[in-house]
Amino acid sequence: MFDPTIFENIKVVLEGAAYDLDAEGLVRISGRNDVVDLAAMSRSYCLHFELHGQEEGPTAEISLSAGTEDLAAELLERKDRKPGCSLVLTFHGISLREPKDAERANHLVRSLWGPAPLVRQQITYEWGQEEAARTSRLTVDFQRSFDEQVIEDIPRLLEHLAKTLEQLSRSDDRTDS
């Protein structure tokens, strides 16, 4: 028998906390991907969320990943590298009716997550329909490695993700009117 890796420990807690939020009716888990890439010896786990009772509007995902270097550092107990996982949040499908809506969504996410994570925004529209509705994808990248010390913070992290999704949904509703 072997000890679970950092990735596996965080994944179990993340999944449990996410399903607790779903059971409480705060969010609905709408998808899940659990990938082991044997060619690259990496792992990734992704949960997709939407607000309960909301058929359209912004969605969110949380991605946990660990690459070859992280796994090797942990299993071989390398002293030159601290093992861990990366964690990225993505908010999809934010409606943008006006250019200032993109700025509002970006500001909202930055204000809720603070200055530490890197927030990137990607705006898309259908070719030939540049003046039609656009959508935005906002990514919150913590740009650091996480280990088991983050486990106690995962429920709060997911609650904050749900709060962000709710705020983006409210902002989205204002742009529809």
PDB file of C-alpha atoms in Angstrom:
ATOM      1  CA  MET A   1       0.000   0.000   0.000  1.00  0.00           C
ATOM      2  CA  PHE A   2       1.248   3.490  -0.728  1.00  0.00           C
ATOM      3  CA  ASP A   3       0.565   6.877   0.815  1.00  0.00           C
ATOM      4  CA  PRO A   4      -1.713   9.132  -1.189  1.00  0.00           C
ATOM      5  CA  THR A   5      -0.014  12.054  -2.918  1.00  0.00           C
ATOM      6  CA  ILE A   6      -0.605  15.708  -2.116  1.00  0.00           C
ATOM      7  CA  PHE A   7      -2.778  15.894  -5.223  1.00  0.00           C
ATOM      8  CA  GLU A   8      -4.983  13.007  -4.079  1.00  0.00           C
ATOM      9  CA  ASN A   9      -5.379  14.396  -0.557  1.00  0.00           C
ATOM     10  CA  ILE A  10      -6.391  17.848  -1.794  1.00  0.00           C
ATOM     11  CA  LYS A  11      -8.671  16.348  -4.452  1.00  0.00           C
ATOM     12  CA  VAL A  12     -10.623  14.302  -1.890  1.00  0.00           C
ATOM     13  CA  VAL A  13     -11.201  17.333   0.342  1.00  0.00           C
ATOM     14  CA  LEU A  14     -12.034  19.563  -2.649  1.00  0.00           C
ATOM     15  CA  GLU A  15     -14.568  17.088  -3.982  1.00  0.00           C
ATOM     16  CA  GLY A  16     -16.198  16.585  -0.575  1.00  0.00           C
ATOM     17  CA  ALA A  17     -16.468  20.315   0.096  1.00  0.00           C
ATOM     18  CA  ALA A  18     -17.884  20.932  -3.388  1.00  0.00           C
ATOM     19  CA  TYR A  19     -20.564  18.286  -2.988  1.00  0.00           C
ATOM     20  CA  ASP A  20     -21.415  19.742   0.437  1.00  0.00           C
ATOM     21  CA  LEU A  21     -22.097  23.114  -1.243  1.00  0.00           C
ATOM     22  CA  ASP A  22     -24.218  21.316  -3.837  1.00  0.00           C
ATOM     23  CA  ALA A  23     -26.194  19.532  -1.092  1.00  0.00           C
ATOM     24  CA  GLU A  24     -26.732  22.875   0.678  1.00  0.00           C
ATOM     25  CA  GLY A  25     -28.225  24.284  -2.538  1.00  0.00           C
ATOM     26  CA  LEU A  26     -25.626  26.992  -2.995  1.00  0.00           C
ATOM     27  CA  VAL A  27     -24.244  25.673  -6.307  1.00  0.00           C
ATOM     28  CA  ARG A  28     -24.924  22.757  -8.604  1.00  0.00           C
ATOM     29  CA  ILE A  29     -22.039  20.644  -9.821  1.00  0.00           C
ATOM     30  CA  SER A  30     -22.617  20.375 -13.549  1.00  0.00           C
ATOM     31  CA  GLY A  31     -19.542  18.407 -14.564  1.00  0.00           C
ATOM     32  CA  ARG A  32     -16.388  16.722 -13.405  1.00  0.00           C
ATOM     33  CA  ASN A  33     -13.166  15.661 -15.115  1.00  0.00           C
ATOM     34  CA  ASP A  34     -10.556  13.474 -13.447  1.00  0.00           C
ATOM     35  CA  VAL A  35      -7.623  12.853 -15.784  1.00  0.00           C
ATOM     36  CA  VAL A  36      -4.468  10.819 -15.356  1.00  0.00           C
ATOM     37  CA  ASP A  37      -2.141  11.513 -18.280  1.00  0.00           C
ATOM     38  CA  LEU A  38       0.158   8.524 -18.412  1.00  0.00           C
ATOM     39  CA  ALA A  39       2.232   9.979 -21.246  1.00  0.00           C
ATOM     40  CA  ALA A  40       3.128  13.081 -19.236  1.00  0.00           C
ATOM     41  CA  MET A  41       2.705  11.488 -15.791  1.00  0.00           C
ATOM     42  CA  SER A  42       0.415  14.288 -14.676  1.00  0.00           C
ATOM     43  CA  ARG A  43      -2.948  14.557 -12.954  1.00  0.00           C
ATOM     44  CA  SER A  44      -5.750  17.045 -13.285  1.00  0.00           C
ATOM     45  CA  TYR A  45      -9.124  17.321 -11.627  1.00  0.00           C
ATOM     46  CA  CYS A  46     -11.772  19.834 -12.591  1.00  0.00           C
ATOM     47  CA  LEU A  47     -15.229  20.547 -11.181  1.00  0.00           C
ATOM     48  CA  HIS A  48     -17.783  22.667 -13.073  1.00  0.00           C
ATOM     49  CA  PHE A  49     -20.373  24.725 -11.187  1.00  0.00           C
ATOM     50  CA  GLU A  50     -23.465  26.772 -11.843  1.00  0.00           C
ATOM     51  CA  LEU A  51     -25.842  28.461  -9.448  1.00  0.00           C
ATOM     52  CA  HIS A  52     -28.763  26.302  -8.323  1.00  0.00           C
ATOM     53  CA  GLY A  53     -31.926  27.098 -10.265  1.00  0.00           C
ATOM     54  CA  GLN A  54     -30.125  29.087 -12.934  1.00  0.00           C
ATOM     55  CA  GLU A  55     -30.308  27.587 -16.403  1.00  0.00           C
ATOM     56  CA  GLU A  56     -28.374  30.354 -18.131  1.00  0.00           C
ATOM     57  CA  GLY A  57     -25.694  32.680 -16.922  1.00  0.00           C
ATOM     58  CA  PRO A  58     -22.129  32.481 -15.764  1.00  0.00           C
ATOM     59  CA  THR A  59     -20.580  29.179 -14.745  1.00  0.00           C
ATOM     60  CA  ALA A  60     -17.413  28.412 -12.827  1.00  0.00           C
ATOM     61  CA  GLU A  61     -14.799  25.712 -12.647  1.00  0.00           C
ATOM     62  CA  ILE A  62     -12.003  24.877 -10.287  1.00  0.00           C
ATOM     63  CA  SER A  63      -8.980  23.014 -11.634  1.00  0.00           C
ATOM     64  CA  LEU A  64      -6.419  21.196  -9.560  1.00  0.00           C
ATOM     65  CA  SER A  65      -3.334  19.831 -11.291  1.00  0.00           C
ATOM     66  CA  ALA A  66       0.018  18.253 -10.539  1.00  0.00           C
ATOM     67  CA  GLY A  67       2.728  17.647 -13.115  1.00  0.00           C
ATOM     68  CA  THR A  68       5.616  15.248 -13.443  1.00  0.00           C
ATOM     69  CA  GLU A  69       7.991  17.450 -11.463  1.00  0.00           C
ATOM     70  CA  ASP A  70       5.565  17.695  -8.551  1.00  0.00           C
ATOM     71  CA  LEU A  71       5.000  13.952  -8.450  1.00  0.00           C
ATOM     72  CA  ALA A  72       8.714  13.186  -8.744  1.00  0.00           C
ATOM     73  CA  ALA A  73       9.622  15.698  -6.040  1.00  0.00           C
ATOM     74  CA  GLU A  74       7.109  14.116  -3.691  1.00  0.00           C
ATOM     75  CA  LEU A  75       7.740  10.426  -4.386  1.00  0.00           C
ATOM     76  CA  LEU A  76      11.528  10.762  -4.544  1.00  0.00           C
ATOM     77  CA  GLU A  77      11.566  13.173  -1.585  1.00  0.00           C
ATOM     78  CA  ARG A  78      13.737  15.608  -3.501  1.00  0.00           C
ATOM     79  CA  LYS A  79      15.162  18.398  -1.394  1.00  0.00           C
ATOM     80  CA  ASP A  80      15.627  20.773  -4.345  1.00  0.00           C
ATOM     81  CA  ARG A  81      11.900  21.142  -5.090  1.00  0.00           C
ATOM     82  CA  LYS A  82       8.854  21.561  -2.899  1.00  0.00           C
ATOM     83  CA  PRO A  83       6.046  19.340  -4.217  1.00  0.00           C
ATOM     84  CA  GLY A  84       2.476  20.556  -4.564  1.00  0.00           C
ATOM     85  CA  CYS A  85      -0.420  21.280  -6.892  1.00  0.00           C
ATOM     86  CA  SER A  86      -1.632  24.248  -8.858  1.00  0.00           C
ATOM     87  CA  LEU A  87      -5.127  25.626  -8.446  1.00  0.00           C
ATOM     88  CA  VAL A  88      -6.939  27.753 -11.037  1.00  0.00           C
ATOM     89  CA  LEU A  89     -10.485  29.139 -11.023  1.00  0.00           C
ATOM     90  CA  THR A  90     -12.292  30.058 -14.217  1.00  0.00           C
ATOM     91  CA  PHE A  91     -15.573  31.916 -14.637  1.00  0.00           C
ATOM     92  CA  HIS A  92     -17.242  31.357 -18.028  1.00  0.00           C
ATOM     93  CA  GLY A  93     -20.131  32.860 -19.979  1.00  0.00           C
ATOM     94  CA  ILE A  94     -20.244  36.364 -18.562  1.00  0.00           C
ATOM     95  CA  SER A  95     -22.419  38.433 -20.918  1.00  0.00           C
ATOM     96  CA  LEU A  96     -20.918  41.677 -22.176  1.00  0.00           C
ATOM     97  CA  ARG A  97     -23.422  44.042 -23.776  1.00  0.00           C
ATOM     98  CA  GLU A  98     -21.131  47.081 -23.616  1.00  0.00           C
ATOM     99  CA  PRO A  99     -17.339  47.458 -23.434  1.00  0.00           C
ATOM    100  CA  LYS A 100     -17.618  48.743 -19.853  1.00  0.00           C
ATOM    101  CA  ASP A 101     -19.260  45.428 -18.827  1.00  0.00           C
ATOM    102  CA  ALA A 102     -15.915  43.681 -19.348  1.00  0.00           C
ATOM    103  CA  GLU A 103     -14.199  46.208 -17.114  1.00  0.00           C
ATOM    104  CA  ARG A 104     -16.918  45.786 -14.460  1.00  0.00           C
ATOM    105  CA  ALA A 105     -16.592  41.988 -14.468  1.00  0.00           C
ATOM    106  CA  ASN A 106     -12.796  42.192 -14.277  1.00  0.00           C
ATOM    107  CA  HIS A 107     -12.967  44.707 -11.421  1.00  0.00           C
ATOM    108  CA  LEU A 108     -15.504  42.573  -9.557  1.00  0.00           C
ATOM    109  CA  VAL A 109     -13.327  39.460  -9.712  1.00  0.00           C
ATOM    110  CA  ARG A 110     -10.198  41.400  -8.746  1.00  0.00           C
ATOM    111  CA  SER A 111     -11.989  43.033  -5.808  1.00  0.00           C
ATOM    112  CA  LEU A 112     -13.283  39.675  -4.546  1.00  0.00           C
ATOM    113  CA  TRP A 113      -9.982  37.766  -4.902  1.00  0.00           C
ATOM    114  CA  GLY A 114      -7.513  40.517  -4.030  1.00  0.00           C
ATOM    115  CA  PRO A 115      -4.212  41.511  -5.610  1.00  0.00           C
ATOM    116  CA  ALA A 116      -2.278  38.240  -5.170  1.00  0.00           C
ATOM    117  CA  PRO A 117      -3.705  35.966  -7.877  1.00  0.00           C
ATOM    118  CA  LEU A 118      -3.242  36.753 -11.549  1.00  0.00           C
ATOM    119  CA  VAL A 119      -6.612  37.582 -13.129  1.00  0.00           C
ATOM    120  CA  ARG A 120      -6.848  37.219 -16.891  1.00  0.00           C
ATOM    121  CA  GLN A 121      -9.876  38.012 -19.024  1.00  0.00           C
ATOM    122  CA  GLN A 122     -10.623  36.648 -22.465  1.00  0.00           C
ATOM    123  CA  ILE A 123     -13.476  38.105 -24.516  1.00  0.00           C
ATOM    124  CA  THR A 124     -15.117  36.151 -27.338  1.00  0.00           C
ATOM    125  CA  TYR A 125     -17.744  36.813 -29.965  1.00  0.00           C
ATOM    126  CA  GLU A 126     -18.985  35.090 -33.087  1.00  0.00           C
ATOM    127  CA  TRP A 127     -17.052  36.000 -36.248  1.00  0.00           C
ATOM    128  CA  GLY A 128     -18.990  38.514 -38.304  1.00  0.00           C
ATOM    129  CA  GLN A 129     -21.071  39.453 -35.279  1.00  0.00           C
ATOM    130  CA  GLU A 130     -18.598  41.797 -33.621  1.00  0.00           C
ATOM    131  CA  GLU A 131     -21.359  44.188 -32.570  1.00  0.00           C
ATOM    132  CA  ALA A 132     -23.515  41.406 -31.123  1.00  0.00           C
ATOM    133  CA  ALA A 133     -23.273  40.081 -27.590  1.00  0.00           C
ATOM    134  CA  ARG A 134     -19.829  39.103 -26.394  1.00  0.00           C
ATOM    135  CA  THR A 135     -18.936  36.779 -23.564  1.00  0.00           C
ATOM    136  CA  SER A 136     -16.062  36.841 -21.155  1.00  0.00           C
ATOM    137  CA  ARG A 137     -13.979  34.208 -19.433  1.00  0.00           C
ATOM    138  CA  LEU A 138     -12.117  35.299 -16.316  1.00  0.00           C
ATOM    139  CA  THR A 139      -9.313  33.150 -14.922  1.00  0.00           C
ATOM    140  CA  VAL A 140      -7.969  33.442 -11.385  1.00  0.00           C
ATOM    141  CA  ASP A 141      -4.518  31.838 -11.270  1.00  0.00           C
ATOM    142  CA  PHE A 142      -2.875  31.677  -7.852  1.00  0.00           C
ATOM    143  CA  GLN A 143       0.534  31.128  -9.511  1.00  0.00           C
ATOM    144  CA  ARG A 144       1.908  29.107  -6.651  1.00  0.00           C
ATOM    145  CA  SER A 145       2.119  25.548  -5.482  1.00  0.00           C
ATOM    146  CA  PHE A 146      -0.297  24.290  -2.832  1.00  0.00           C
ATOM    147  CA  ASP A 147       0.278  21.437  -0.427  1.00  0.00           C
ATOM    148  CA  GLU A 148      -1.831  19.868   2.338  1.00  0.00           C
ATOM    149  CA  GLN A 149      -1.596  23.053   4.414  1.00  0.00           C
ATOM    150  CA  VAL A 150      -4.343  24.508   2.178  1.00  0.00           C
ATOM    151  CA  ILE A 151      -6.826  21.733   3.014  1.00  0.00           C
ATOM    152  CA  GLU A 152      -8.478  23.625   5.872  1.00  0.00           C
ATOM    153  CA  ASP A 153      -9.068  26.602   3.536  1.00  0.00           C
ATOM    154  CA  ILE A 154     -10.783  24.642   0.750  1.00  0.00           C
ATOM    155  CA  PRO A 155     -14.366  24.985   2.049  1.00  0.00           C
ATOM    156  CA  ARG A 156     -13.927  28.770   2.347  1.00  0.00           C
ATOM    157  CA  LEU A 157     -12.293  28.900  -1.090  1.00  0.00           C
ATOM    158  CA  LEU A 158     -15.305  27.144  -2.615  1.00  0.00           C
ATOM    159  CA  GLU A 159     -17.744  29.381  -0.739  1.00  0.00           C
ATOM    160  CA  HIS A 160     -15.852  32.365  -2.135  1.00  0.00           C
ATOM    161  CA  LEU A 161     -16.034  30.848  -5.630  1.00  0.00           C
ATOM    162  CA  ALA A 162     -19.824  30.506  -5.176  1.00  0.00           C
ATOM    163  CA  LYS A 163     -20.051  34.125  -3.955  1.00  0.00           C
ATOM    164  CA  THR A 164     -18.091  35.288  -6.991  1.00  0.00           C
ATOM    165  CA  LEU A 165     -20.375  33.311  -9.299  1.00  0.00           C
ATOM    166  CA  GLU A 166     -23.419  34.847  -7.613  1.00  0.00           C
ATOM    167  CA  GLN A 167     -22.005  38.384  -7.954  1.00  0.00           C
ATOM    168  CA  LEU A 168     -21.135  37.798 -11.618  1.00  0.00           C
ATOM    169  CA  SER A 169     -24.639  36.476 -12.186  1.00  0.00           C
ATOM    170  CA  ARG A 170     -26.152  39.610 -10.633  1.00  0.00           C
ATOM    171  CA  SER A 171     -23.866  41.741 -12.773  1.00  0.00           C
ATOM    172  CA  ASP A 172     -24.876  39.652 -15.799  1.00  0.00           C
ATOM    173  CA  ASP A 173     -28.567  40.240 -15.015  1.00  0.00           C
ATOM    174  CA  ARG A 174     -27.985  44.006 -14.992  1.00  0.00           C
ATOM    175  CA  THR A 175     -26.388  43.875 -18.425  1.00  0.00           C
ATOM    176  CA  ASP A 176     -29.377  41.970 -19.849  1.00  0.00           C
ATOM    177  CA  SER A 177     -31.852  44.710 -18.988  1.00  0.00           C
TER     178      SER A 177
END
